Coordinates of C-alpha atoms and ligand atoms in Angstrom, one line a residue:
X1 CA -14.2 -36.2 34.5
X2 CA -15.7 -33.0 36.0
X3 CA -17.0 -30.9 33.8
X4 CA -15.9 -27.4 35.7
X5 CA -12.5 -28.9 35.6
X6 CA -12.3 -29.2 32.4
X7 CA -13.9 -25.1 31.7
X8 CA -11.5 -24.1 34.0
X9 CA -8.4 -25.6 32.4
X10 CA -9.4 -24.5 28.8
X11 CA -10.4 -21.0 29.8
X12 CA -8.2 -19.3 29.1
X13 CA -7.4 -20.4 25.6
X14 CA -11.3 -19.9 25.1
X15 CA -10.7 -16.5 26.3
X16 CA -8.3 -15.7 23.5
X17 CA -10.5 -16.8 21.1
X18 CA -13.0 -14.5 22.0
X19 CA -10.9 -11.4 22.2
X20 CA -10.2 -12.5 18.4
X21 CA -13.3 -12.4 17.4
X22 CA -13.6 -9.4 19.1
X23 CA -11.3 -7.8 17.8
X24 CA -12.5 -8.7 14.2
X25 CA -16.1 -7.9 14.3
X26 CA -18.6 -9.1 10.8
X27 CA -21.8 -7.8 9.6
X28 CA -25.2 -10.0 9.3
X29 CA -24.4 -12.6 6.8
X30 CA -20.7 -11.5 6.4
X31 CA -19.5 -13.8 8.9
X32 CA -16.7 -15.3 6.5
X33 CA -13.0 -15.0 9.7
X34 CA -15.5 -15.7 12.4
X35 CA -16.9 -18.8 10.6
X36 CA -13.5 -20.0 9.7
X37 CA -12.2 -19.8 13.1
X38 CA -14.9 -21.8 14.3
X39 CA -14.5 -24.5 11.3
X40 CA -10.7 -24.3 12.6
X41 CA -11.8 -24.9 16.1
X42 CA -14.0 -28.0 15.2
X43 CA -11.8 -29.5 13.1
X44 CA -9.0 -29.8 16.1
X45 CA -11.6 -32.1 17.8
X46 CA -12.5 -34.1 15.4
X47 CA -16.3 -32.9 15.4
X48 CA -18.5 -33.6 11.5
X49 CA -18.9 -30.1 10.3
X50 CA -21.8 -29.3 8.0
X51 CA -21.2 -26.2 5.6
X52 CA -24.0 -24.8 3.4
X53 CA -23.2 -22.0 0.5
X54 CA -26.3 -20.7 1.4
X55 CA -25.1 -18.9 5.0
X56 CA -21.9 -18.2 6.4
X57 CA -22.9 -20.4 9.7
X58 CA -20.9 -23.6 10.6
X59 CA -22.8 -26.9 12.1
X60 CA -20.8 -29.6 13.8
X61 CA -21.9 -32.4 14.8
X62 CA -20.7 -34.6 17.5
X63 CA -22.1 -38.0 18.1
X64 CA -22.1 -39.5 21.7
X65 CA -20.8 -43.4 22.3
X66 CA -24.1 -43.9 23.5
X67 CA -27.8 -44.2 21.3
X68 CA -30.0 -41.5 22.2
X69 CA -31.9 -37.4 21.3
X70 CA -30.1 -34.9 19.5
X71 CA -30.0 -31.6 21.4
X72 CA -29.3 -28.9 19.5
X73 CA -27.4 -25.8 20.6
X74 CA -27.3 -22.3 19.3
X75 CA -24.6 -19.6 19.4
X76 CA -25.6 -16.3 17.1
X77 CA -21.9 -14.6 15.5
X78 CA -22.8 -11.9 14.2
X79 CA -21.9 -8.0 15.3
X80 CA -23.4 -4.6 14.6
X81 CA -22.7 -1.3 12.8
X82 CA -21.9 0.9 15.3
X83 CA -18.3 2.1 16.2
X84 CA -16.9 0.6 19.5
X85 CA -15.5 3.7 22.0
X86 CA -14.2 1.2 24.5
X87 CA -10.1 1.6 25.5
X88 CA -9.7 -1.9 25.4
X89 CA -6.5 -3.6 23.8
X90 CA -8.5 -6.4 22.0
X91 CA -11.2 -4.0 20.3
X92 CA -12.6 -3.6 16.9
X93 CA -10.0 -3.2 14.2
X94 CA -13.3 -3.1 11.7
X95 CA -14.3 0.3 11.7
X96 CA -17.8 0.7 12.6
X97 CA -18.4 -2.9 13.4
X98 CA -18.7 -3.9 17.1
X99 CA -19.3 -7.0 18.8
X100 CA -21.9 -4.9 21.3
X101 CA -24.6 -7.8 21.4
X102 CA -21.9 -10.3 22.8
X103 CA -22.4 -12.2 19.9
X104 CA -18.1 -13.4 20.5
X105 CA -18.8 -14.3 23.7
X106 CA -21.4 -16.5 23.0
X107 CA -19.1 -18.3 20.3
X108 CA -16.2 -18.5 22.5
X109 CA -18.8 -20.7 25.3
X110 CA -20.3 -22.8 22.3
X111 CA -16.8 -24.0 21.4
X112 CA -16.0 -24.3 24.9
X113 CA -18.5 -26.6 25.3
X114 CA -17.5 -28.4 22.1
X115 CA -14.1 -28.8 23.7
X116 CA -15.5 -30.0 26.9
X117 CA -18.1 -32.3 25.6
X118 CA -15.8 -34.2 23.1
X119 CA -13.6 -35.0 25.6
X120 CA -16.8 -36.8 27.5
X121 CA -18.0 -38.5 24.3
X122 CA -18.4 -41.3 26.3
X123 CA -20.8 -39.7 28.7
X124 CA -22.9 -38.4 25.8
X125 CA -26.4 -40.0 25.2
X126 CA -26.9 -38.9 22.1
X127 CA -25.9 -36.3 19.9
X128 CA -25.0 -32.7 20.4
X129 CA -25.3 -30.3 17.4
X130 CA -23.4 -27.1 17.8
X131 CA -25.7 -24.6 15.3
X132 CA -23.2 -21.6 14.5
X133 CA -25.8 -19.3 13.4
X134 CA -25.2 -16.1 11.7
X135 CA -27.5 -12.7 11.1
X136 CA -29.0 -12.7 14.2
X137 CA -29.5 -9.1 14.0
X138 CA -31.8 -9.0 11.3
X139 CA -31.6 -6.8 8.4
X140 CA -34.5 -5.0 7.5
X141 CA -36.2 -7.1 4.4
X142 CA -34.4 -9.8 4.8
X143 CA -34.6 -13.0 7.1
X144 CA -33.1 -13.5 10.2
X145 CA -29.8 -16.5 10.0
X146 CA -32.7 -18.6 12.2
X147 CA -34.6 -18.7 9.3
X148 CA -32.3 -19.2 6.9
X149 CA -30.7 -21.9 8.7
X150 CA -34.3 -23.6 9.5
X151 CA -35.1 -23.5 5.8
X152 CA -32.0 -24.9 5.1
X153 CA -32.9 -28.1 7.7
X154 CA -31.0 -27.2 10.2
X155 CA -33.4 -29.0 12.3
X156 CA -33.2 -32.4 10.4
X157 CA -30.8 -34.9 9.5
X158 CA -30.1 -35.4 12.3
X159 CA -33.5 -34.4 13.7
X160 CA -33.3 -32.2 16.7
X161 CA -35.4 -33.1 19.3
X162 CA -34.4 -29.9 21.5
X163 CA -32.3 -26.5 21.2
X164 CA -30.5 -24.5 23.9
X165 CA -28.8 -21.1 23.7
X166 CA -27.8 -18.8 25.8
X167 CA -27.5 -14.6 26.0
X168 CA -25.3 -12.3 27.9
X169 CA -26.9 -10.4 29.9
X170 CA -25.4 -7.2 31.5
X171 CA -28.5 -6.7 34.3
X172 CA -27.2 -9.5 36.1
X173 CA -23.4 -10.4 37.7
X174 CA -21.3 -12.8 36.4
X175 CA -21.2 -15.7 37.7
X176 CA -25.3 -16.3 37.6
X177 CA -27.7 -17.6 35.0
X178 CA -30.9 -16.0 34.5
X179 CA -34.4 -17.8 33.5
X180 CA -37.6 -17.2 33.0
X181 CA -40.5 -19.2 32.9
X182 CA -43.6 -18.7 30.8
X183 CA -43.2 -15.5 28.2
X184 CA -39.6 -14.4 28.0
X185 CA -39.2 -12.5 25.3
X186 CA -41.6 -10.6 22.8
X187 CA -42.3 -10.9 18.9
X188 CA -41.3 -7.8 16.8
X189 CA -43.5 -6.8 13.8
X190 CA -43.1 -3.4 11.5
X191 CA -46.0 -1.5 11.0
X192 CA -46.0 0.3 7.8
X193 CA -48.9 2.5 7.5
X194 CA -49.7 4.8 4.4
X195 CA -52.5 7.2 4.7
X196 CA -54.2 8.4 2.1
X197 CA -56.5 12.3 1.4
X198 CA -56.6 14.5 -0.4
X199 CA -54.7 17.6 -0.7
X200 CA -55.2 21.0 -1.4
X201 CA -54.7 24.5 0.1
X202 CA -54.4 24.6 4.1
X203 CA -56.5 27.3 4.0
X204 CA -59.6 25.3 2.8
X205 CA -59.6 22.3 4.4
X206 CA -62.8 21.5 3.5
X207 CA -62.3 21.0 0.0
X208 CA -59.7 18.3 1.4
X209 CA -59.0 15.3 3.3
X210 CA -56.5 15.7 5.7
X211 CA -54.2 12.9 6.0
X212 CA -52.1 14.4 8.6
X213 CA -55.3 14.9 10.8
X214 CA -56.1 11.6 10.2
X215 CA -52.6 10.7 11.0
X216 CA -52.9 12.4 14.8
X217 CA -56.0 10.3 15.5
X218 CA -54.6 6.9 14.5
X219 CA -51.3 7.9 16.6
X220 CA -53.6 7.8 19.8
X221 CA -56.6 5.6 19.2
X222 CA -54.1 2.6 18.4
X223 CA -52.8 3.0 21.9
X224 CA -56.5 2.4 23.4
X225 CA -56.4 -1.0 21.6
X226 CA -53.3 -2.0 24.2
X227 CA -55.1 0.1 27.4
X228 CA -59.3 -1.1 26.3
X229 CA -59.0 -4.2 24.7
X230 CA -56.2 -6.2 26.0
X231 CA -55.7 -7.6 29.4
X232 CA -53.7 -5.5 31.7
X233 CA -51.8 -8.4 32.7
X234 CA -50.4 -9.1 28.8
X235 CA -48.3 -6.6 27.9
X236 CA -48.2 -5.3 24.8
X237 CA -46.2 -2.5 23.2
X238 CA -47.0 -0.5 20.2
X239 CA -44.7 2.5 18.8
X240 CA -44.3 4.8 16.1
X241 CA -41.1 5.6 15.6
X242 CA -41.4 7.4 12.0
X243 CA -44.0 9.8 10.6
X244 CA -43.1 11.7 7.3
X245 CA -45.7 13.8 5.4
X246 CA -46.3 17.4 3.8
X247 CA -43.7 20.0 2.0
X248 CA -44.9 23.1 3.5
X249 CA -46.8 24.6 6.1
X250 CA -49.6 26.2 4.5
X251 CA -50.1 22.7 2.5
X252 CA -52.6 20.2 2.7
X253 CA -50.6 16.6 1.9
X254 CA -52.1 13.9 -0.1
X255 CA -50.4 11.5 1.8
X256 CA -48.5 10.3 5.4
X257 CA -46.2 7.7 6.1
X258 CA -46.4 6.2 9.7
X259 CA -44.0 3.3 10.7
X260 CA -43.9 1.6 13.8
X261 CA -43.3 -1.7 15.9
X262 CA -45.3 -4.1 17.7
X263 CA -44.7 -6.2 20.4
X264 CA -46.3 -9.2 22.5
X265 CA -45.2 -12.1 24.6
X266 CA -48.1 -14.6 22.9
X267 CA -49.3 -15.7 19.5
X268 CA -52.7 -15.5 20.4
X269 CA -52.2 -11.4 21.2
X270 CA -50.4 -11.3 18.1
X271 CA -52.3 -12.0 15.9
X272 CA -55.2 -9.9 18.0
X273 CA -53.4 -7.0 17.8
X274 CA -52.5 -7.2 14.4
X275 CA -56.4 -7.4 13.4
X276 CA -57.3 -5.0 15.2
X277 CA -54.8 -2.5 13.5
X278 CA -55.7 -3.2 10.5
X279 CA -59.4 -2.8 11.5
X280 CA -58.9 0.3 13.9
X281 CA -56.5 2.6 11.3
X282 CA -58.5 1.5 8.2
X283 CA -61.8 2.5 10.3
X284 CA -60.0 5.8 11.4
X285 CA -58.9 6.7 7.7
X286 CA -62.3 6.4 6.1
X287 CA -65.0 7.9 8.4
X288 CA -62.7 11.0 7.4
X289 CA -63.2 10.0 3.9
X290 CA -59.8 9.0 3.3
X291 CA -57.8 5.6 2.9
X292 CA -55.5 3.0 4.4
X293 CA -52.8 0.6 3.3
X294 CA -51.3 -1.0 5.9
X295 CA -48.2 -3.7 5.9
X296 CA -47.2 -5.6 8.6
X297 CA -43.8 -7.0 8.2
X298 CA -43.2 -10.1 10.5
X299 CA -40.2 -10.3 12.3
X300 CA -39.4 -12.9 15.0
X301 CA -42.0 -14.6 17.1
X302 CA -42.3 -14.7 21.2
X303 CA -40.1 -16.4 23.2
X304 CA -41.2 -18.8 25.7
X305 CA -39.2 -21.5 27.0
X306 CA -40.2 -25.7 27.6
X307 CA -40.9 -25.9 31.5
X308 CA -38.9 -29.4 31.9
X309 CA -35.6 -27.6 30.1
X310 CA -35.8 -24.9 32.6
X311 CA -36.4 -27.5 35.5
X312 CA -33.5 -29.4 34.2
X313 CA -31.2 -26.7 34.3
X314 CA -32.1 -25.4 37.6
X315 CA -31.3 -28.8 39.1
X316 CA -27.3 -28.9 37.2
X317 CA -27.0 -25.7 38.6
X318 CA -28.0 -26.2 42.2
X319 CA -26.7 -29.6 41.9
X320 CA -23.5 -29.5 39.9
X321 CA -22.0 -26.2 39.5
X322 CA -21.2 -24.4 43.2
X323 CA -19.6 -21.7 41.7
X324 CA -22.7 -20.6 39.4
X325 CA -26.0 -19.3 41.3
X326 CA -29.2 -19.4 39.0
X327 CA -31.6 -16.1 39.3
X328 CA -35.2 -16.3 38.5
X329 CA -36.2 -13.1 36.2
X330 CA -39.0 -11.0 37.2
X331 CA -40.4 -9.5 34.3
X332 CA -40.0 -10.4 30.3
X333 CA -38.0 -8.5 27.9
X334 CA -39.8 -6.3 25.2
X335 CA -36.9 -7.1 23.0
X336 CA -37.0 -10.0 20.5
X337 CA -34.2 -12.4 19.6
X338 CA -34.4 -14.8 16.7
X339 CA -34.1 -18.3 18.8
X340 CA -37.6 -17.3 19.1
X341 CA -38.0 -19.3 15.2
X342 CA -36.5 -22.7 16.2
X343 CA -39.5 -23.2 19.0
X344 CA -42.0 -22.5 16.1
X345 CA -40.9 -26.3 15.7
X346 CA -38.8 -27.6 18.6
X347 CA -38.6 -26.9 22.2
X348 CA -36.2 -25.3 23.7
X349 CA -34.4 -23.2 26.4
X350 CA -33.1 -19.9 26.0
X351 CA -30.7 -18.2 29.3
X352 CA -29.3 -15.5 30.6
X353 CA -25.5 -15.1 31.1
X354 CA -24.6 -12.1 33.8
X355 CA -21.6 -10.5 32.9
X356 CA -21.7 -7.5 34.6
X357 CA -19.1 -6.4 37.3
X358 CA -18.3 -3.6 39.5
X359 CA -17.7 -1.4 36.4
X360 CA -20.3 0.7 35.4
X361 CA -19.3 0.1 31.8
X362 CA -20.2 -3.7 32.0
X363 CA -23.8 -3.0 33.5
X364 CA -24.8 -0.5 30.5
X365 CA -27.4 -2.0 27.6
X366 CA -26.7 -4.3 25.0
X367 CA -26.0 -2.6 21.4
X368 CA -24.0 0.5 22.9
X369 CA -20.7 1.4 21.7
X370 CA -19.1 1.5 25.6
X371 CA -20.4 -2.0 26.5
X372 CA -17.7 -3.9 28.4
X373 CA -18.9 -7.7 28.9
X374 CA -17.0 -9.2 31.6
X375 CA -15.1 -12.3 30.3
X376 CA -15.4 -14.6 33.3
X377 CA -18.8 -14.8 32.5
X378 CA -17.5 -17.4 29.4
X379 CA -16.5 -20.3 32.3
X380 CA -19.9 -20.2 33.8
X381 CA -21.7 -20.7 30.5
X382 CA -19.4 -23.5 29.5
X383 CA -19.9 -24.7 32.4
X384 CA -24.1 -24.5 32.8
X385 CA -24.1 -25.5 28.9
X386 CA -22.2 -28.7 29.0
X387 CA -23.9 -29.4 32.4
X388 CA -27.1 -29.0 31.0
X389 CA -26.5 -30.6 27.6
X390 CA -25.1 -33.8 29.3
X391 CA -28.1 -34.0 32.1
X392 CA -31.2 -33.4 29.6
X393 CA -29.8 -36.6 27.1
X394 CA -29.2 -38.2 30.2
X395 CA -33.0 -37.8 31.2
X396 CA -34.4 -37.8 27.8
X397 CA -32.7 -41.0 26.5
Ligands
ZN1 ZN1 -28.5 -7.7 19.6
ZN2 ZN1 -27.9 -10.5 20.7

C-alpha cells in the first residue's frame, strides 16, 4: 500500500488532533491530556505502550512481521509559557501556555506515522519505537525529558539501533524537508561567573579591588578567545546576557554576578572553550588582585546527524514522495535542541519540517506568541517519516 495514500486519507483526522493539543497546551513535565491522548491514540492500533511514573512521556512499541533493527523515533510534547496572541479558533484555552515550538505538530506526525506504519506491519523489518518525549524545553536546573527518558532506558529493551525526529521549521515552505549535514545544531552551556574584590569607598579605589572593573575586562577579553584562538571557520558564540552588581554609585561592590551562554557545533570546541574560560576569567580576576568562581552548567550537546541517515532520506524523498522536495541547509543553527542527548549514544537523523506559507505570520521565529505553523506541513512529515522509517530497516536489516 502506498504510503502517501495512506497520509492523505488520515489527514485530516490527524489534523484534528493537533488542533487539540493545540488548543490545550502543557508545561515541561506537565504533559498529563497530551500524554493521554497519545496513550488513547496507541491503544486504537493495537501498538505495546510503555509508561514510566518517572515522566509524563508515552513509548509504544510496534513490532514489524519481519526480524530486524529497531529504529527509534522522537516527537518532543511539550509547550511554553508565553501567552499565544494568534485569532485562531483552535488556540490556547491555558492561559499563558502556547504551543509556539510546534511541539503539537510534531505529535500529531509521530501518530500519523504510527497509524500509517501499523497498517504496513507487514512491510516492517524490524521494530519502530515511537519515543513520546516530554520537557523538551528545558527548565533551568533540571534535566531535559531526553535525559530523563535516556536514564530511564529508553534506549534499551528493545535496544535502539537508530533515532529519527523531526522539527518544524518556519524559514522554509511547506511542503519541503530541510537537512544538514555535518554540525547542525549547537550545544548550550550557562556560564555563571562570580567575581570577587574588595569594596570600599568609590572615591578611593585604591584601597579596593574593583570587581566591576574587573567585570568590564572579562566582558571583552572572553570574546578574543572566539576571534584569536578559535578557527574562523567553527563558529562559536559566547554571551552575557546578565550582569548584577553594586547598590550605589559612589560604591565600590565586593562582588558581580555575570551569567551567560555558550555555544559550539563540536565536542572538541566545547570543551576548548570551556577551559579556556575558566583559565582566561580566573587569570583576568587575579592579576587585579581579586577572585573567580565560575560554574558551567551543561545543557544539551551539538547536533550532528549520521551521513547514511541523511543519504537514506534524500533518496525516499527524491524517490518516493513527488509531492515533498528536500532543501539542503546552508548554515547551522546556534540554537540547541535536546535530540542532541540520544546521539551521545545512538545515531541518528534530526529534519527540518517547512511550514511556512504566504502569511507573514507562519514565516516569524519559533517561541513567539503570533507564530502560525501551517498544518499541511503535518502530511509531508508523515509522509518522509514513514518513508524513511520503512527504507532505513529495509537497508539495515
Ligand atoms: Zn523550542
Ligand atoms: Zn522545539
Amino acid at each position: 500500500m502506498n504510503i502517501s495514500i495512506i497520509a492523505k486519507e488520515i489527514e485530516k483526522e490527524i489534523i484534528a488532533i493537533r488542533k487539540t493539543i493545540h488548543r490545550f497546551p502543557e508545561l515541561a513535565y506537565e504533559e498529563y491530556k497530551t500524554a493521554e491522548t497519545i496513550k488513547n491514540e496507541l491503544l486504537k492500533l493495537g501498538i505495546e505502550i510503555i509508561v514510566n511514573e518517572n515522566y509524563t512521556g508515552v513509548i509504544g512499541i510496534l513490532k514489524g512481521e519481519q526480524e530486524g533493527k529497531t529504529l527509534a523515533l522522537r516527537a518532543d510534547m511539550d509547550a511554553l509559557p508565553i501567552h499565544e496572541e494568534t485569532e485562531l479558533e483552535y488556540k490556547s484555552q491555558n492561559s499563558g501556555i502556547m504551543h509556539a515550538c510546534g511541539h503539537d505538530i510534531h505529535v500529531a506526525v509521530l501518530l500519523g506515522v504510527a497509524k500509517i506504519l501499523s497498517k504496513l506491519k507487514s512491510e516492517i523489518k524490524g521494530t519502530v519505537k515511537f519515543i513520546f518525549q516530554p520537557a523538551e524545553e528545558r527548565k533551568k536546573g533540571i534535566p531535559s525529558g531526553a535525559e530523563t527518558l535516556i536514564l530511564n532506558n529508553v534506549l534499551e529493551e528493545p535496544k535502539v539501533d537508530a533515532i529519527a525526529g523531526l522539527h518544524c521549521w518556519p524559514e522554509l515552505p511547506y511542503g519541503t524537508i530541510g537537512i544538514k549535514r555535518g554540525g547542525m545544531m549547537a550545544s548550550s552551556d550557562t556560564l555563571n561567573i562570580k567575581i570577587k574584590g574588595k569594596g570600599g569607598h568609590a572615591a578611593h579605589p585604591h584601597k579596593c579591588i574593583d570587581p566591576i572593573t574587573i567585570c568590564g575586562y572579562i566582558i571583552t577579553e572572553v570574546q578574543s578567545i572566539v576571534s584569536r584562538e578559535i578557527a574562523p571557520f567553527d563558529s562559536v558564540v559566547i554571551s552575557f546576557g546578565k550582569i548584577s552588581g553594586g547598590h550605589a554609585p559612589n560604591v565600590i561592590p565586593n562582588e558581580v554576578e555575570l551569567q551567560g551562554t555558550m555555544r559550539t557545533l563540536n565536542e572538541r570546541t566545547r570543551n576548548l572553550i570551556h577551559q579556556k574560560i575558566r583559565d582566561r576569567v580566573t587569570m583576568i580576576s587575579r592579576s587585579y588582585g581579586g577572585d573567580a568562581e565560575i560554574e558551567i552548567i551543561k545543557g544539551s550537546p551539538s547536533l550532528t546527524c549520521d551521513d547514511n541517515m541523511i543519504n537514506i532520506l534524500e533518496n525516499v524523498i527524491n524517490n518516493q514522495l513527488t509531492e515533498t522536495e528536500i532543501v539542503n541547509l546552508k548554515n547551522p543553527s546556534m540554537g540547541a535542541e535536546d535530540f542532541a542527548c540520544y546521539l551521545q549514544h545512538v545515531p541518528g537523523l534530526f529534519f527540518r519540517l517547512g511550514t511556512a506559507n504566504e502569511d507573514e505570520n507562519s514565516k516569524i521565529p519559533l517561541h513567539n506568541s503570533k507564530i502560525i505553523f501551517d498544518e499541511r506541513a503535518i502530511y509531508h512529515g508523515m509522509c518522509a517519516m514513514s518513508t524513511f522509517a520503512l527504507e532505513y530497516l529495509e537497508v539495515n536489516r
